[in-house]
Short mmCIF file of C-alpha atoms and ligand atoms in Angstrom, two decimals:
data_model
loop_
_atom_site.label_atom_id
_atom_site.label_comp_id
_atom_site.label_asym_id
_atom_site.label_seq_id
_atom_site.Cartn_x
_atom_site.Cartn_y
_atom_site.Cartn_z
CA MET A 1 -17.65 -50.07 -5.91
CA ASN A 2 -19.33 -47.21 -7.11
CA ILE A 3 -18.82 -47.07 -10.85
CA LYS A 4 -19.76 -43.21 -12.20
CA GLY A 5 -19.75 -41.81 -15.86
CA SER A 6 -16.57 -40.38 -15.29
CA THR A 7 -14.57 -43.88 -13.33
CA ASN A 8 -11.05 -44.70 -14.91
CA ILE A 9 -10.36 -47.82 -16.54
CA VAL A 10 -7.22 -49.49 -15.66
CA GLY A 11 -7.06 -53.22 -15.69
CA LEU A 12 -5.06 -56.55 -17.25
CA ILE A 13 -4.90 -57.93 -20.57
CA GLY A 14 -2.84 -61.72 -20.22
CA HIS A 15 -4.64 -65.41 -21.27
CA PRO A 16 -5.84 -66.43 -19.57
CA VAL A 17 -6.50 -63.86 -16.71
CA GLU A 18 -8.86 -65.33 -14.22
CA HIS A 19 -6.77 -66.03 -11.08
CA SER A 20 -5.39 -62.53 -11.06
CA PHE A 21 -4.69 -61.34 -7.73
CA SER A 22 -4.58 -58.06 -9.46
CA PRO A 23 -8.29 -56.65 -8.87
CA PRO A 24 -8.46 -57.10 -5.72
CA MET A 25 -5.30 -55.90 -4.81
CA HIS A 26 -5.25 -52.16 -7.11
CA ASN A 27 -9.25 -51.85 -6.02
CA ALA A 28 -8.83 -51.72 -2.36
CA ALA A 29 -6.15 -49.18 -2.79
CA PHE A 30 -8.59 -47.01 -5.63
CA LYS A 31 -11.22 -47.04 -2.40
CA GLN A 32 -8.35 -46.32 0.35
CA LEU A 33 -7.29 -43.20 -1.87
CA ASN A 34 -10.72 -42.53 -2.77
CA LEU A 35 -9.91 -42.47 -6.23
CA ASP A 36 -12.19 -42.51 -9.14
CA TYR A 37 -10.62 -45.53 -10.68
CA ALA A 38 -11.89 -49.50 -11.39
CA TYR A 39 -9.51 -52.28 -12.29
CA VAL A 40 -10.43 -55.35 -14.34
CA ALA A 41 -9.75 -58.67 -16.10
CA PHE A 42 -9.55 -59.05 -19.82
CA ASP A 43 -8.71 -62.15 -21.36
CA VAL A 44 -7.29 -61.57 -25.11
CA GLU A 45 -5.70 -64.12 -27.10
CA PRO A 46 -2.62 -63.75 -28.73
CA GLN A 47 -4.17 -63.07 -32.17
CA ASN A 48 -6.05 -59.74 -31.13
CA LEU A 49 -3.80 -58.63 -29.20
CA LYS A 50 -3.06 -55.78 -31.60
CA SER A 51 -7.00 -55.35 -31.62
CA ALA A 52 -7.26 -55.08 -27.83
CA ILE A 53 -4.41 -52.46 -27.79
CA GLU A 54 -6.28 -49.84 -30.25
CA GLY A 55 -9.50 -50.99 -28.99
CA ALA A 56 -8.39 -49.57 -25.71
CA GLU A 57 -6.38 -46.89 -26.21
CA SER A 58 -10.03 -46.04 -28.14
CA LEU A 59 -12.07 -46.79 -25.23
CA GLY A 60 -9.76 -43.96 -23.34
CA ILE A 61 -8.34 -47.10 -20.76
CA ARG A 62 -5.93 -45.84 -18.83
CA GLY A 63 -3.35 -47.94 -18.30
CA LEU A 64 -3.13 -51.89 -18.30
CA ASN A 65 -0.79 -54.67 -16.61
CA VAL A 66 0.15 -57.38 -19.44
CA THR A 67 1.04 -60.37 -18.67
CA ILE A 68 1.47 -64.06 -20.60
CA PRO A 69 1.35 -64.91 -23.32
CA HIS A 70 1.76 -60.60 -24.18
CA LYS A 71 4.59 -59.18 -22.49
CA ILE A 72 6.74 -59.82 -25.36
CA ASP A 73 4.94 -59.08 -28.10
CA VAL A 74 2.95 -56.11 -26.74
CA MET A 75 5.69 -53.57 -27.44
CA GLU A 76 5.49 -53.10 -31.14
CA TYR A 77 2.13 -51.79 -30.65
CA LEU A 78 3.42 -48.74 -28.22
CA ASP A 79 5.32 -45.35 -28.59
CA ASP A 80 8.03 -45.57 -26.33
CA ILE A 81 9.85 -48.31 -23.94
CA ASP A 82 10.89 -47.24 -20.58
CA GLU A 83 14.81 -47.83 -20.85
CA VAL A 84 16.20 -51.31 -18.42
CA ALA A 85 11.79 -52.60 -20.09
CA GLY A 86 13.73 -52.60 -23.35
CA LEU A 87 16.62 -54.03 -21.71
CA ILE A 88 14.57 -56.43 -20.46
CA GLY A 89 12.35 -56.95 -23.58
CA ALA A 90 9.49 -57.55 -22.22
CA VAL A 91 6.70 -55.27 -20.54
CA ASN A 92 3.49 -55.81 -18.00
CA THR A 93 2.60 -51.75 -17.76
CA ILE A 94 0.94 -49.70 -20.47
CA ASP A 95 0.71 -46.03 -19.66
CA PHE A 96 -2.26 -45.08 -22.42
CA LYS A 97 -1.33 -40.71 -21.55
CA ASP A 98 1.61 -41.60 -24.18
CA MET A 99 1.49 -44.77 -24.95
CA LYS A 100 4.51 -45.81 -22.84
CA GLY A 101 5.75 -49.60 -21.82
CA TYR A 102 7.25 -50.50 -18.03
CA ASN A 103 8.13 -53.39 -16.84
CA THR A 104 7.63 -53.64 -12.98
CA ASP A 105 7.83 -56.76 -11.99
CA GLY A 106 12.22 -56.39 -11.58
CA ILE A 107 11.17 -53.41 -9.45
CA GLY A 108 9.19 -54.89 -7.65
CA ALA A 109 11.78 -57.60 -6.14
CA VAL A 110 14.38 -55.33 -5.73
CA ARG A 111 11.92 -53.29 -3.65
CA ALA A 112 10.72 -56.45 -2.17
CA ILE A 113 14.93 -57.47 -0.77
CA GLU A 114 15.15 -53.53 -0.30
CA GLU A 115 13.26 -53.76 2.97
CA VAL A 116 15.83 -55.88 4.37
CA THR A 117 18.65 -54.57 3.36
CA SER A 118 20.00 -52.26 0.41
CA ILE A 119 20.90 -53.63 -3.11
CA LYS A 120 23.75 -51.40 -3.58
CA ASP A 121 27.74 -52.49 -3.30
CA LYS A 122 26.01 -56.07 -2.75
CA ASN A 123 26.64 -59.89 -4.35
CA VAL A 124 23.80 -60.76 -5.77
CA VAL A 125 23.08 -64.44 -7.03
CA VAL A 126 20.24 -65.62 -9.31
CA ALA A 127 18.92 -68.89 -9.64
CA GLY A 128 17.01 -69.65 -12.79
CA ALA A 129 17.63 -67.38 -16.43
CA GLY A 130 13.92 -67.59 -17.51
CA GLY A 131 12.04 -64.50 -17.88
CA ALA A 132 10.95 -63.61 -13.81
CA SER A 133 14.88 -64.21 -13.28
CA ARG A 134 15.37 -61.44 -16.99
CA ALA A 135 13.18 -58.91 -15.05
CA ILE A 136 14.98 -59.01 -11.41
CA SER A 137 18.47 -59.14 -12.99
CA PHE A 138 18.55 -56.19 -15.51
CA TYR A 139 16.99 -54.42 -11.89
CA ILE A 140 20.03 -55.22 -9.60
CA ALA A 141 22.18 -54.36 -12.16
CA LYS A 142 20.66 -50.70 -11.87
CA TYR A 143 20.41 -50.73 -7.92
CA GLY A 144 23.72 -50.99 -8.25
CA ALA A 145 25.01 -54.57 -6.88
CA LYS A 146 28.86 -55.37 -7.12
CA SER A 147 28.89 -58.50 -8.96
CA LEU A 148 26.23 -60.51 -10.60
CA THR A 149 26.02 -64.08 -11.12
CA ILE A 150 23.09 -66.05 -12.64
CA LEU A 151 22.45 -70.11 -12.63
CA ASN A 152 20.07 -72.55 -13.74
CA ARG A 153 20.62 -75.92 -14.59
CA ASN A 154 20.71 -75.28 -19.06
CA VAL A 155 24.33 -73.06 -18.29
CA GLU A 156 23.96 -72.22 -21.90
CA LYS A 157 21.38 -70.11 -21.23
CA ALA A 158 22.32 -67.64 -18.45
CA GLN A 159 25.58 -67.37 -19.91
CA LYS A 160 23.12 -65.57 -22.89
CA LEU A 161 21.41 -63.83 -19.68
CA ALA A 162 24.50 -62.68 -18.06
CA GLU A 163 26.13 -61.11 -21.80
CA ASP A 164 23.38 -59.49 -22.58
CA VAL A 165 22.97 -57.58 -18.36
CA LEU A 166 27.37 -57.07 -18.60
CA ASN A 167 26.09 -55.32 -21.74
CA SER A 168 23.61 -53.21 -21.02
CA ASP A 169 27.10 -51.24 -18.86
CA LEU A 170 24.77 -51.04 -15.81
CA ILE A 171 27.25 -53.12 -13.71
CA SER A 172 30.69 -54.58 -14.34
CA ASP A 173 30.88 -58.23 -12.14
CA VAL A 174 28.57 -60.73 -13.98
CA LYS A 175 29.36 -64.49 -13.99
CA ALA A 176 27.18 -67.21 -15.17
CA ASP A 177 28.03 -71.16 -13.50
CA SER A 178 25.66 -74.10 -13.48
CA ILE A 179 23.07 -74.25 -11.12
CA SER A 180 24.72 -77.54 -9.42
CA GLU A 181 27.33 -75.09 -8.50
CA ILE A 182 24.94 -73.41 -6.21
CA THR A 183 26.92 -73.93 -2.93
CA SER A 184 31.08 -72.17 -3.91
CA TYR A 185 28.85 -69.30 -4.56
CA LEU A 186 26.44 -68.60 -1.12
CA ASN A 187 30.22 -68.45 0.63
CA HIS A 188 30.28 -65.19 -0.66
CA GLY A 189 26.70 -64.01 -1.52
CA ASP A 190 24.79 -61.39 0.43
CA ILE A 191 21.22 -61.91 -1.39
CA LEU A 192 20.15 -64.69 -2.87
CA ILE A 193 17.17 -64.97 -5.66
CA ASN A 194 15.54 -68.03 -7.14
CA THR A 195 13.34 -67.48 -9.37
CA THR A 196 13.18 -70.89 -10.75
CA PRO A 197 10.01 -73.02 -9.42
CA VAL A 198 11.37 -74.99 -7.47
CA GLY A 199 8.55 -75.67 -4.08
CA MET A 200 5.41 -73.87 -6.12
CA HIS A 201 2.73 -75.54 -5.66
CA PRO A 202 1.86 -77.88 -5.81
CA ASN A 203 5.26 -79.66 -5.92
CA ILE A 204 6.05 -77.75 -2.45
CA ASN A 205 8.78 -81.03 -0.52
CA ASP A 206 11.25 -80.05 -3.22
CA LYS A 207 14.50 -80.46 -2.84
CA PRO A 208 15.21 -76.88 -2.32
CA ILE A 209 18.09 -74.28 -4.50
CA ALA A 210 20.37 -74.53 -1.58
CA SER A 211 20.31 -75.62 2.05
CA ALA A 212 20.04 -74.39 5.54
CA GLY A 213 23.87 -75.95 5.60
CA ASN A 214 24.93 -74.36 2.81
CA MET A 215 23.74 -70.83 3.64
CA HIS A 216 25.63 -68.03 6.56
CA ASP A 217 23.37 -65.88 9.11
CA ASP A 218 24.29 -62.69 6.88
CA LEU A 219 22.45 -63.57 3.54
CA VAL A 220 19.27 -62.06 2.35
CA VAL A 221 16.94 -65.60 1.22
CA PHE A 222 14.14 -64.45 -1.66
CA ASP A 223 11.99 -66.88 -3.18
CA ALA A 224 10.01 -65.58 -6.14
CA VAL A 225 7.59 -68.14 -5.42
CA TYR A 226 4.39 -67.39 -3.17
CA ASN A 227 1.79 -70.38 -3.30
CA PRO A 228 2.57 -71.44 -0.64
CA ASN A 229 3.89 -68.08 1.57
CA GLU A 230 7.28 -70.07 3.45
CA THR A 231 8.65 -71.92 0.91
CA VAL A 232 11.65 -74.52 1.46
CA LEU A 233 13.87 -72.50 0.46
CA LEU A 234 12.63 -69.35 2.91
CA LYS A 235 12.87 -72.64 5.15
CA GLU A 236 16.23 -73.53 5.12
CA ALA A 237 17.07 -69.76 4.86
CA ILE A 238 15.15 -69.34 8.59
CA LYS A 239 16.79 -71.93 9.52
CA ALA A 240 20.31 -71.40 8.84
CA ASN A 241 19.28 -67.84 11.19
CA ALA A 242 19.47 -65.85 7.51
CA LYS A 243 16.78 -63.02 6.55
CA PRO A 244 13.89 -64.11 4.00
CA VAL A 245 11.81 -62.50 1.94
CA TYR A 246 8.79 -63.84 1.28
CA GLY A 247 7.42 -63.94 -2.85
CA ILE A 248 4.24 -61.82 -1.91
CA LYS A 249 6.20 -58.77 -1.92
CA MET A 250 6.59 -58.74 -5.42
CA LEU A 251 3.43 -58.69 -6.44
CA LEU A 252 2.87 -56.46 -4.14
CA TYR A 253 6.02 -53.73 -5.02
CA GLN A 254 5.50 -54.63 -8.80
CA GLY A 255 2.02 -53.64 -8.73
CA ALA A 256 2.47 -51.13 -6.32
CA GLU A 257 4.72 -49.06 -8.82
CA SER A 258 2.05 -49.83 -11.74
CA PHE A 259 -0.47 -48.23 -9.47
CA LYS A 260 1.89 -45.10 -8.94
CA ILE A 261 2.27 -44.94 -12.57
CA TRP A 262 -1.41 -44.97 -13.58
CA THR A 263 -2.09 -42.29 -10.85
CA GLY A 264 0.75 -40.68 -10.23
CA ARG A 265 0.00 -41.31 -6.15
CA GLU A 266 1.77 -43.01 -3.16
CA ALA A 267 0.40 -46.62 -3.20
CA PRO A 268 -1.05 -47.56 -0.25
CA VAL A 269 0.64 -51.16 0.15
CA ASP A 270 -0.21 -52.11 3.40
CA VAL A 271 -4.19 -52.52 2.25
CA MET A 272 -2.61 -53.92 -1.60
CA GLU A 273 -0.63 -55.97 0.83
CA GLU A 274 -3.91 -57.10 2.95
CA ALA A 275 -6.20 -57.75 -0.46
CA LEU A 276 -3.90 -59.71 -1.52
CA ARG A 277 -3.21 -62.11 1.57
CA LYS A 278 -7.19 -62.73 1.56
CA THR A 279 -7.11 -62.86 -2.37
CA ILE A 280 -4.48 -65.56 -2.12
CA ASP A 281 -5.77 -67.46 0.97
CA LEU A 282 -9.32 -67.93 -0.82
CA LYS A 283 -7.29 -70.31 -3.20
P1 LIG B 301 9.36 -67.94 -15.62
O1 LIG B 301 8.70 -66.38 -16.53
O2 LIG B 301 8.57 -68.00 -14.37
O3 LIG B 301 10.61 -67.16 -15.21
P2 LIG B 301 10.51 -69.24 -17.36
O4 LIG B 301 10.76 -68.75 -18.62
O5 LIG B 301 9.52 -70.89 -18.22
O6 LIG B 301 9.78 -69.26 -16.93
O7 LIG B 301 11.90 -70.07 -16.54
C1 LIG B 301 11.98 -70.42 -15.62
C2 LIG B 301 13.35 -70.88 -14.98
O8 LIG B 301 13.52 -72.20 -13.55
C3 LIG B 301 14.43 -71.44 -16.09
O9 LIG B 301 15.59 -70.84 -16.09
C4 LIG B 301 14.25 -73.30 -15.69
O10 LIG B 301 15.67 -73.64 -15.81
P3 LIG B 301 16.11 -73.68 -17.06
O11 LIG B 301 16.72 -72.85 -18.42
O12 LIG B 301 17.50 -75.03 -16.93
O13 LIG B 301 15.31 -74.72 -17.81
C5 LIG B 301 14.71 -72.84 -14.08
N1 LIG B 301 13.82 -73.92 -13.97
C6 LIG B 301 12.31 -75.29 -13.47
N2 LIG B 301 12.12 -75.75 -13.42
C7 LIG B 301 13.90 -76.34 -13.01
C8 LIG B 301 14.05 -76.84 -11.75
N3 LIG B 301 13.04 -78.20 -11.03
N4 LIG B 301 15.07 -76.68 -11.31
C9 LIG B 301 16.35 -76.25 -11.49
N5 LIG B 301 15.23 -74.92 -12.54
C10 LIG B 301 14.49 -75.13 -12.61
#
């Protein structure tokens, strides 16, 4: 990487950030397109968030990704919030051109799924009702799903999220139920999305949230867990002849969307995916 006096800086703020996959992914993309940009990670303690945003603006930083624990708190320091990011109530990308916040996590998931099937008019079942589910659920609604069913251990949390999505007017059929009822929803489901940490390293042998016997071969199964690459849930999907969508694709496409927001260019996703895979393999 050739850093010069003219180099545009973008990066990541979070706490911690040292294990992030984003720097190699974005820097590979800048190199590929010969863009005079560099991506770096900044570890920002919660009490320093305001001064970090103000400082970044003063330094002429072009854009930032925002990760845990700042995704919600950062919104109060921005001038504008993208409509869906506002509904989600969390921002993972800032464009300093207009101090605007976006949420590309959910877009990442829908683009990953849309590699294999269109979301429009589909019945979508989402397991989990935390931050990732929230970002994904609003985008599933925005992309025209026919119905959305949110399943969670804590049913109240699923109901609250379902209510919020329904109130957005992006979709009219939203249900909430216990995750223990998953099999009955899979019969009529077209797309299953796992946002729970079940199967995540080191618990790779967890009992999956659904098994092959409960899946039909038209089902698309997306697991937001990317470590391991092939989770217990995706193994079940493959056994059932359903279509697996790997968690790494969500990481890839959220990055591709941020890249486009900052540079105005389509991201070179093949190069970014290769960089991502190399980095994940090192861990
Ligand atoms: P994230 O930001 O990744 O979404 P989160 O906000 O902590 O993380 O949400 C985690 C989600 O996974 C929650 O919906 C949680 O269910 P509860 O609300 O009932 O706690 C769900 N989850 C975590 N561990 C789980 C497990 N072992 N089985 C089923 N669901 C689980």
